[in-house]
mmCIF file of C-alpha atoms in Angstrom:
data_model
loop_
_atom_site.group_PDB
_atom_site.id
_atom_site.type_symbol
_atom_site.label_atom_id
_atom_site.label_comp_id
_atom_site.label_asym_id
_atom_site.label_seq_id
_atom_site.Cartn_x
_atom_site.Cartn_y
_atom_site.Cartn_z
ATOM 1 C CA UNK A 1 103.664 108.164 94.550
ATOM 2 C CA UNK A 2 101.191 109.376 97.194
ATOM 3 C CA UNK A 3 97.837 107.586 97.242
ATOM 4 C CA UNK A 4 94.749 109.040 98.918
ATOM 5 C CA UNK A 5 91.928 106.797 100.141
ATOM 6 C CA UNK A 6 88.594 108.609 99.962
ATOM 7 C CA UNK A 7 84.865 108.028 99.369
ATOM 8 C CA UNK A 8 83.983 107.603 95.718
ATOM 9 C CA UNK A 9 82.221 110.427 93.877
ATOM 10 C CA UNK A 10 79.958 110.430 90.850
ATOM 11 C CA UNK A 11 82.823 111.916 88.854
ATOM 12 C CA UNK A 12 84.754 108.665 89.503
ATOM 13 C CA UNK A 13 82.136 106.449 87.887
ATOM 14 C CA UNK A 14 83.867 105.829 84.571
ATOM 15 C CA UNK A 15 87.141 104.812 86.217
ATOM 16 C CA UNK A 16 85.350 102.690 88.830
ATOM 17 C CA UNK A 17 83.414 100.899 86.094
ATOM 18 C CA UNK A 18 86.675 100.019 84.327
ATOM 19 C CA UNK A 19 88.094 98.530 87.520
ATOM 20 C CA UNK A 20 84.955 96.566 88.369
ATOM 21 C CA UNK A 21 84.643 95.231 84.838
ATOM 22 C CA UNK A 22 88.255 93.981 84.973
ATOM 23 C CA UNK A 23 87.438 92.427 88.348
ATOM 24 C CA UNK A 24 84.384 90.628 86.909
ATOM 25 C CA UNK A 25 86.359 89.383 83.906
ATOM 26 C CA UNK A 26 88.944 87.840 86.247
ATOM 27 C CA UNK A 27 86.188 85.960 88.115
ATOM 28 C CA UNK A 28 84.610 84.837 84.847
ATOM 29 C CA UNK A 29 87.951 83.336 83.807
ATOM 30 C CA UNK A 30 87.856 81.138 86.944
ATOM 31 C CA UNK A 31 84.473 79.609 86.053
ATOM 32 C CA UNK A 32 82.649 81.004 82.978
ATOM 33 C CA UNK A 33 79.316 79.457 83.964
ATOM 34 C CA UNK A 34 79.250 80.351 87.665
ATOM 35 C CA UNK A 35 80.635 83.853 87.025
ATOM 36 C CA UNK A 36 79.050 84.461 83.626
ATOM 37 C CA UNK A 37 79.267 88.098 82.507
ATOM 38 C CA UNK A 38 76.020 89.906 81.863
ATOM 39 C CA UNK A 39 75.536 91.098 78.295
ATOM 40 C CA UNK A 40 75.241 94.641 79.659
ATOM 41 C CA UNK A 41 77.899 94.295 82.362
ATOM 42 C CA UNK A 42 79.301 97.828 82.155
ATOM 43 C CA UNK A 43 75.858 99.436 82.130
ATOM 44 C CA UNK A 44 74.837 97.406 85.185
ATOM 45 C CA UNK A 45 77.960 98.515 87.046
ATOM 46 C CA UNK A 46 77.259 102.166 86.305
ATOM 47 C CA UNK A 47 73.610 101.851 87.332
ATOM 48 C CA UNK A 48 74.408 99.943 90.548
ATOM 49 C CA UNK A 49 77.117 102.319 91.775
ATOM 50 C CA UNK A 50 75.110 105.408 90.821
ATOM 51 C CA UNK A 51 72.079 104.140 92.737
ATOM 52 C CA UNK A 52 74.206 103.385 95.798
ATOM 53 C CA UNK A 53 75.621 106.911 95.781
ATOM 54 C CA UNK A 54 72.392 108.776 95.061
ATOM 55 C CA UNK A 55 69.749 106.835 97.022
ATOM 56 C CA UNK A 56 68.023 109.109 99.570
ATOM 57 C CA UNK A 57 66.683 106.247 101.700
ATOM 58 C CA UNK A 58 68.721 103.111 100.946
ATOM 59 C CA UNK A 59 67.559 99.772 102.308
ATOM 60 C CA UNK A 60 70.973 99.356 103.944
ATOM 61 C CA UNK A 61 74.179 101.357 104.179
ATOM 62 C CA UNK A 62 76.669 101.056 101.317
ATOM 63 C CA UNK A 63 80.061 102.669 100.874
ATOM 64 C CA UNK A 64 82.469 102.806 97.948
ATOM 65 C CA UNK A 65 86.052 103.867 98.658
ATOM 66 C CA UNK A 66 88.709 104.564 96.021
ATOM 67 C CA UNK A 67 92.493 104.791 96.017
ATOM 68 C CA UNK A 68 93.392 107.984 94.148
ATOM 69 C CA UNK A 69 96.951 108.785 93.057
ATOM 70 C CA UNK A 70 95.948 112.207 91.750
ATOM 71 C CA UNK A 71 96.327 111.025 88.176
ATOM 72 C CA UNK A 72 94.340 107.803 88.337
ATOM 73 C CA UNK A 73 91.916 105.707 90.396
ATOM 74 C CA UNK A 74 93.932 102.548 91.101
ATOM 75 C CA UNK A 75 91.697 100.683 93.533
ATOM 76 C CA UNK A 76 88.142 100.405 94.840
ATOM 77 C CA UNK A 77 86.339 98.715 97.729
ATOM 78 C CA UNK A 78 82.626 98.159 98.301
ATOM 79 C CA UNK A 79 81.141 97.554 101.748
ATOM 80 C CA UNK A 80 77.699 97.317 103.320
ATOM 81 C CA UNK A 81 76.098 96.999 106.725
ATOM 82 C CA UNK A 82 74.525 93.556 106.451
ATOM 83 C CA UNK A 83 71.043 93.166 107.966
ATOM 84 C CA UNK A 84 70.938 90.405 110.597
ATOM 85 C CA UNK A 85 68.686 87.452 109.613
ATOM 86 C CA UNK A 86 65.686 87.403 111.989
ATOM 87 C CA UNK A 87 66.481 83.945 113.395
ATOM 88 C CA UNK A 88 69.755 85.199 114.927
ATOM 89 C CA UNK A 89 70.161 87.319 118.045
ATOM 90 C CA UNK A 90 72.289 90.003 116.406
ATOM 91 C CA UNK A 91 73.563 91.258 119.760
ATOM 92 C CA UNK A 92 76.470 93.037 118.059
ATOM 93 C CA UNK A 93 74.269 94.789 115.501
ATOM 94 C CA UNK A 94 74.560 94.582 111.708
ATOM 95 C CA UNK A 95 77.962 93.215 110.628
ATOM 96 C CA UNK A 96 80.037 95.232 108.208
ATOM 97 C CA UNK A 97 80.673 93.240 105.030
ATOM 98 C CA UNK A 98 83.453 94.057 102.566
ATOM 99 C CA UNK A 99 81.923 92.777 99.358
ATOM 100 C CA UNK A 100 83.363 90.676 96.561
ATOM 101 C CA UNK A 101 83.563 93.597 94.114
ATOM 102 C CA UNK A 102 86.845 95.090 95.342
ATOM 103 C CA UNK A 103 89.750 95.519 92.927
ATOM 104 C CA UNK A 104 93.292 96.864 92.711
ATOM 105 C CA UNK A 105 95.045 97.689 89.426
ATOM 106 C CA UNK A 106 98.114 95.519 88.815
ATOM 107 C CA UNK A 107 100.326 98.624 88.610
ATOM 108 C CA UNK A 108 98.949 100.241 91.799
ATOM 109 C CA UNK A 109 101.482 101.224 94.492
ATOM 110 C CA UNK A 110 102.447 98.176 96.619
ATOM 111 C CA UNK A 111 100.566 99.166 99.793
ATOM 112 C CA UNK A 112 97.310 100.109 98.047
ATOM 113 C CA UNK A 113 95.409 96.926 98.932
ATOM 114 C CA UNK A 114 96.381 97.036 102.622
ATOM 115 C CA UNK A 115 95.568 100.746 102.861
ATOM 116 C CA UNK A 116 92.165 100.323 101.204
ATOM 117 C CA UNK A 117 91.286 97.422 103.489
ATOM 118 C CA UNK A 118 92.252 99.386 106.622
ATOM 119 C CA UNK A 119 90.172 102.318 105.393
ATOM 120 C CA UNK A 120 87.166 100.094 104.646
ATOM 121 C CA UNK A 121 87.410 98.548 108.107
ATOM 122 C CA UNK A 122 87.642 101.967 109.788
ATOM 123 C CA UNK A 123 84.670 103.228 107.796
ATOM 124 C CA UNK A 124 82.529 100.249 108.849
ATOM 125 C CA UNK A 125 83.542 100.589 112.500
ATOM 126 C CA UNK A 126 82.665 104.303 112.397
ATOM 127 C CA UNK A 127 79.288 103.286 110.970
ATOM 128 C CA UNK A 128 78.696 101.072 114.023
ATOM 129 C CA UNK A 129 79.892 97.626 112.919
ATOM 130 C CA UNK A 130 81.373 95.504 115.711
ATOM 131 C CA UNK A 131 81.671 92.385 113.558
ATOM 132 C CA UNK A 132 83.583 92.717 110.301
ATOM 133 C CA UNK A 133 83.129 90.316 107.392
ATOM 134 C CA UNK A 134 85.012 90.145 104.107
ATOM 135 C CA UNK A 135 84.408 88.129 100.934
ATOM 136 C CA UNK A 136 86.960 86.614 98.549
ATOM 137 C CA UNK A 137 86.798 84.136 95.694
ATOM 138 C CA UNK A 138 88.880 81.045 96.354
ATOM 139 C CA UNK A 139 92.533 81.945 95.920
ATOM 140 C CA UNK A 140 91.652 85.563 95.154
ATOM 141 C CA UNK A 141 94.016 88.499 95.541
ATOM 142 C CA UNK A 142 92.218 89.764 98.667
ATOM 143 C CA UNK A 143 92.283 86.447 100.540
ATOM 144 C CA UNK A 144 95.879 86.708 101.768
ATOM 145 C CA UNK A 145 95.390 90.359 102.763
ATOM 146 C CA UNK A 146 92.370 89.483 104.903
ATOM 147 C CA UNK A 147 94.393 86.829 106.691
ATOM 148 C CA UNK A 148 97.306 89.243 107.219
ATOM 149 C CA UNK A 149 94.969 91.780 108.806
ATOM 150 C CA UNK A 150 93.479 89.370 111.343
ATOM 151 C CA UNK A 151 90.446 87.896 109.561
ATOM 152 C CA UNK A 152 89.707 84.173 109.743
ATOM 153 C CA UNK A 153 87.408 81.956 107.616
ATOM 154 C CA UNK A 154 83.777 81.904 108.742
ATOM 155 C CA UNK A 155 81.606 80.637 105.874
ATOM 156 C CA UNK A 156 82.438 78.747 102.702
ATOM 157 C CA UNK A 157 80.372 78.833 99.527
ATOM 158 C CA UNK A 158 80.830 75.623 97.576
ATOM 159 C CA UNK A 159 79.909 75.598 93.881
ATOM 160 C CA UNK A 160 79.171 72.964 91.286
ATOM 161 C CA UNK A 161 78.653 73.260 87.550
ATOM 162 C CA UNK A 162 77.123 70.319 85.718
ATOM 163 C CA UNK A 163 74.223 69.397 87.973
ATOM 164 C CA UNK A 164 72.762 65.956 88.527
ATOM 165 C CA UNK A 165 69.508 64.982 86.843
ATOM 166 C CA UNK A 166 66.217 64.528 88.657
ATOM 167 C CA UNK A 167 65.416 60.965 89.679
ATOM 168 C CA UNK A 168 63.694 59.085 92.475
ATOM 169 C CA UNK A 169 65.719 59.806 95.608
ATOM 170 C CA UNK A 170 65.595 57.340 98.492
ATOM 171 C CA UNK A 171 63.548 58.662 101.430
ATOM 172 C CA UNK A 172 63.451 62.198 99.939
ATOM 173 C CA UNK A 173 60.245 63.979 98.946
ATOM 174 C CA UNK A 174 58.813 67.435 98.450
ATOM 175 C CA UNK A 175 57.950 69.183 101.720
ATOM 176 C CA UNK A 176 54.352 69.953 102.638
ATOM 177 C CA UNK A 177 52.888 72.292 105.262
ATOM 178 C CA UNK A 178 52.428 69.442 107.741
ATOM 179 C CA UNK A 179 56.232 69.027 107.734
ATOM 180 C CA UNK A 180 56.890 72.540 109.041
ATOM 181 C CA UNK A 181 56.896 71.709 112.805
ATOM 182 C CA UNK A 182 59.419 68.902 112.222
ATOM 183 C CA UNK A 183 61.502 71.120 109.938
ATOM 184 C CA UNK A 184 61.605 73.702 112.729
ATOM 185 C CA UNK A 185 62.745 71.020 115.191
ATOM 186 C CA UNK A 186 65.484 69.922 112.790
ATOM 187 C CA UNK A 187 66.461 73.554 112.230
ATOM 188 C CA UNK A 188 66.839 74.064 115.983
ATOM 189 C CA UNK A 189 69.454 71.287 116.035
ATOM 190 C CA UNK A 190 71.185 72.940 113.069
ATOM 191 C CA UNK A 191 71.193 76.301 114.864
ATOM 192 C CA UNK A 192 72.759 74.833 117.990
ATOM 193 C CA UNK A 193 75.545 73.324 115.900
ATOM 194 C CA UNK A 194 76.117 76.709 114.264
ATOM 195 C CA UNK A 195 76.203 78.381 117.675
ATOM 196 C CA UNK A 196 78.825 75.891 118.801
ATOM 197 C CA UNK A 197 80.957 76.655 115.739
ATOM 198 C CA UNK A 198 80.842 80.448 116.267
ATOM 199 C CA UNK A 199 78.780 81.628 119.292
ATOM 200 C CA UNK A 200 79.050 85.355 118.604
ATOM 201 C CA UNK A 201 77.931 85.222 114.994
ATOM 202 C CA UNK A 202 75.354 82.417 115.029
ATOM 203 C CA UNK A 203 73.683 82.863 118.414
ATOM 204 C CA UNK A 204 69.966 82.109 117.824
ATOM 205 C CA UNK A 205 67.251 84.661 118.543
ATOM 206 C CA UNK A 206 64.932 83.784 121.431
ATOM 207 C CA UNK A 207 62.034 83.620 118.949
ATOM 208 C CA UNK A 208 64.006 81.734 116.297
ATOM 209 C CA UNK A 209 61.634 78.748 116.161
ATOM 210 C CA UNK A 210 58.525 80.857 115.555
ATOM 211 C CA UNK A 211 60.305 83.087 113.050
ATOM 212 C CA UNK A 212 61.782 80.152 111.140
ATOM 213 C CA UNK A 213 58.453 78.339 111.123
ATOM 214 C CA UNK A 214 56.693 81.383 109.675
ATOM 215 C CA UNK A 215 59.345 81.674 106.985
ATOM 216 C CA UNK A 216 59.014 77.975 106.099
ATOM 217 C CA UNK A 217 55.260 78.317 105.675
ATOM 218 C CA UNK A 218 55.775 81.311 103.428
ATOM 219 C CA UNK A 219 58.546 79.545 101.486
ATOM 220 C CA UNK A 220 56.121 76.751 100.612
ATOM 221 C CA UNK A 221 54.017 79.329 98.755
ATOM 222 C CA UNK A 222 56.914 80.775 96.712
ATOM 223 C CA UNK A 223 57.097 79.468 93.159
ATOM 224 C CA UNK A 224 60.822 80.143 92.635
ATOM 225 C CA UNK A 225 62.083 77.458 95.055
ATOM 226 C CA UNK A 226 61.841 73.805 96.022
ATOM 227 C CA UNK A 227 61.670 72.415 99.554
ATOM 228 C CA UNK A 228 62.614 68.821 100.294
ATOM 229 C CA UNK A 229 62.593 66.662 103.394
ATOM 230 C CA UNK A 230 64.392 63.435 104.195
ATOM 231 C CA UNK A 231 61.649 61.163 105.514
ATOM 232 C CA UNK A 232 62.511 57.682 106.798
ATOM 233 C CA UNK A 233 59.388 55.772 107.746
ATOM 234 C CA UNK A 234 57.549 58.925 108.776
ATOM 235 C CA UNK A 235 60.490 60.392 110.724
ATOM 236 C CA UNK A 236 61.918 63.623 109.346
ATOM 237 C CA UNK A 237 65.730 63.456 109.326
ATOM 238 C CA UNK A 238 66.585 66.622 107.406
ATOM 239 C CA UNK A 239 65.484 69.349 105.015
ATOM 240 C CA UNK A 240 66.845 71.342 102.091
ATOM 241 C CA UNK A 241 65.688 74.423 100.208
ATOM 242 C CA UNK A 242 67.008 75.405 96.789
ATOM 243 C CA UNK A 243 66.249 78.798 95.275
ATOM 244 C CA UNK A 244 67.636 81.340 92.778
ATOM 245 C CA UNK A 245 70.902 83.120 93.514
ATOM 246 C CA UNK A 246 70.755 86.680 94.840
ATOM 247 C CA UNK A 247 73.027 89.711 94.263
ATOM 248 C CA UNK A 248 74.505 89.401 97.780
ATOM 249 C CA UNK A 249 77.158 86.975 96.518
ATOM 250 C CA UNK A 250 77.332 88.045 92.871
ATOM 251 C CA UNK A 251 78.474 91.550 91.902
ATOM 252 C CA UNK A 252 76.326 93.386 89.373
ATOM 253 C CA UNK A 253 78.352 92.595 86.195
ATOM 254 C CA UNK A 254 77.453 88.899 86.439
ATOM 255 C CA UNK A 255 74.444 87.148 84.941
ATOM 256 C CA UNK A 256 72.982 85.039 87.776
ATOM 257 C CA UNK A 257 69.888 83.864 85.900
ATOM 258 C CA UNK A 258 71.220 80.280 85.687
ATOM 259 C CA UNK A 259 72.661 79.988 89.204
ATOM 260 C CA UNK A 260 70.887 78.469 92.189
ATOM 261 C CA UNK A 261 71.648 78.446 95.908
ATOM 262 C CA UNK A 262 71.079 75.806 98.583
ATOM 263 C CA UNK A 263 71.179 77.712 101.857
ATOM 264 C CA UNK A 264 68.907 75.975 104.356
ATOM 265 C CA UNK A 265 70.271 72.426 104.323
ATOM 266 C CA UNK A 266 70.615 70.077 107.281
ATOM 267 C CA UNK A 267 70.509 66.337 107.878
ATOM 268 C CA UNK A 268 71.048 64.413 111.089
ATOM 269 C CA UNK A 269 73.928 62.511 109.436
ATOM 270 C CA UNK A 270 75.830 65.820 109.585
ATOM 271 C CA UNK A 271 75.188 66.322 113.307
ATOM 272 C CA UNK A 272 78.749 65.354 114.225
ATOM 273 C CA UNK A 273 80.351 68.426 112.715
ATOM 274 C CA UNK A 274 83.929 67.132 112.876
ATOM 275 C CA UNK A 275 83.507 63.898 110.919
ATOM 276 C CA UNK A 276 81.271 62.184 108.383
ATOM 277 C CA UNK A 277 80.273 58.555 108.892
ATOM 278 C CA UNK A 278 81.342 56.431 105.926
ATOM 279 C CA UNK A 279 77.812 55.042 105.729
ATOM 280 C CA UNK A 280 76.166 58.449 105.421
ATOM 281 C CA UNK A 281 74.170 58.345 102.183
ATOM 282 C CA UNK A 282 70.771 59.885 102.878
ATOM 283 C CA UNK A 283 72.221 63.352 103.464
ATOM 284 C CA UNK A 284 73.844 63.138 100.022
ATOM 285 C CA UNK A 285 70.521 62.087 98.487
ATOM 286 C CA UNK A 286 68.815 65.107 100.056
ATOM 287 C CA UNK A 287 71.494 67.398 98.638
ATOM 288 C CA UNK A 288 71.202 65.780 95.215
ATOM 289 C CA UNK A 289 67.422 66.303 95.166
ATOM 290 C CA UNK A 290 67.833 70.018 95.896
ATOM 291 C CA UNK A 291 70.573 70.257 93.248
ATOM 292 C CA UNK A 292 68.548 68.408 90.602
ATOM 293 C CA UNK A 293 65.589 70.719 91.194
ATOM 294 C CA UNK A 294 67.735 73.678 90.086
ATOM 295 C CA UNK A 295 68.787 71.811 86.943
ATOM 296 C CA UNK A 296 65.129 71.105 86.162
ATOM 297 C CA UNK A 297 64.519 74.854 86.422
ATOM 298 C CA UNK A 298 67.292 75.540 83.905
ATOM 299 C CA UNK A 299 70.208 76.368 86.193
ATOM 300 C CA UNK A 300 73.755 75.427 85.168
ATOM 301 C CA UNK A 301 75.445 75.994 88.549
ATOM 302 C CA UNK A 302 74.590 75.814 92.241
ATOM 303 C CA UNK A 303 76.230 77.229 95.355
ATOM 304 C CA UNK A 304 75.835 75.649 98.804
ATOM 305 C CA UNK A 305 76.473 77.555 102.033
ATOM 306 C CA UNK A 306 78.678 75.789 104.602
ATOM 307 C CA UNK A 307 80.356 77.028 107.810
ATOM 308 C CA UNK A 308 84.138 76.839 107.519
ATOM 309 C CA UNK A 309 84.399 74.730 110.700
ATOM 310 C CA UNK A 310 81.717 72.172 109.732
ATOM 311 C CA UNK A 311 84.058 69.440 108.495
ATOM 312 C CA UNK A 312 81.449 66.718 107.988
ATOM 313 C CA UNK A 313 79.420 68.984 105.708
ATOM 314 C CA UNK A 314 82.568 70.016 103.819
ATOM 315 C CA UNK A 315 83.449 66.348 103.279
ATOM 316 C CA UNK A 316 79.964 65.574 101.969
ATOM 317 C CA UNK A 317 80.040 68.518 99.561
ATOM 318 C CA UNK A 318 83.454 67.576 98.213
ATOM 319 C CA UNK A 319 82.361 63.959 97.774
ATOM 320 C CA UNK A 320 79.331 65.268 95.844
ATOM 321 C CA UNK A 321 81.491 67.185 93.364
ATOM 322 C CA UNK A 322 81.419 70.650 94.929
ATOM 323 C CA UNK A 323 84.467 72.905 95.301
ATOM 324 C CA UNK A 324 85.117 76.069 97.294
ATOM 325 C CA UNK A 325 84.185 79.172 95.314
ATOM 326 C CA UNK A 326 83.916 81.944 97.935
ATOM 327 C CA UNK A 327 85.070 82.404 101.517
ATOM 328 C CA UNK A 328 83.582 84.867 103.959
ATOM 329 C CA UNK A 329 86.084 85.900 106.619
ATOM 330 C CA UNK A 330 85.315 87.361 110.058
ATOM 331 C CA UNK A 331 87.055 89.708 112.498
ATOM 332 C CA UNK A 332 85.805 91.376 115.666
ATOM 333 C CA UNK A 333 86.419 95.123 115.629
ATOM 334 C CA UNK A 334 88.541 96.536 118.451
#
């Protein structure tokens, strides 16, 4: 059976929606709270894909590719050009990201997944991407294909359902504006560790301190998040920010209203990226405070971002009850 890989068309919407709904149901089966289905999942899929295809001036480039046998659509991929966060140099331009909402029918021809991935890569490279990223749920069907085609783990997203309750945390308090300069200093240490783990991807921008400081001041004014600092006798040792989840990591069929994210999180106890000191407790308290804040706001689950090579942070997360939920893989285009 000959399969053609081509850009999706509006006439494909019904078949694409069936594939993406099956994809979302498979994720929901892994963790019904983290990957909860929206009550209008199919309608959200149709609206999201239609908007991506019809937008005259999209905020960023999106592409949907399908595998077409002539009788049926048996596979779909979704990719974007990911804007570079302003604190990073972005010397290679916007990375191309193959999103989580990619799916192959169980009865698709054997080479469909590999062919779709090669086509998605080629499309992103033609669009200017020099760094390629790809997302997969832990143990997902795409994970092994990414590894076969030269990708390697870059970032892990750890998840936890059943969050700890708010309490008095040792040496942890809410951040205030006067903390921003020390948060920026702590962030600079964090950024250098990230650069050491992957210099091409996490190279800081020359103005990273000023940009991060401005964002921290603005974050303190946003009512949807909590900012904490670890303060030992007036010395800031770390910071953490917890906020609502965004659609970047959750395809449209999922209800993310009860999911939080802890993205900016660093403590000096994690400075040795390859090992966690057995006596490290304050970093765990800082994490717990950020987690508990999401529970207080009504969240059932939280995801924490962690570089795949940061072993001390991985150890801390696992000791705190988190498990890998998503992996972002990376590959430099040729």
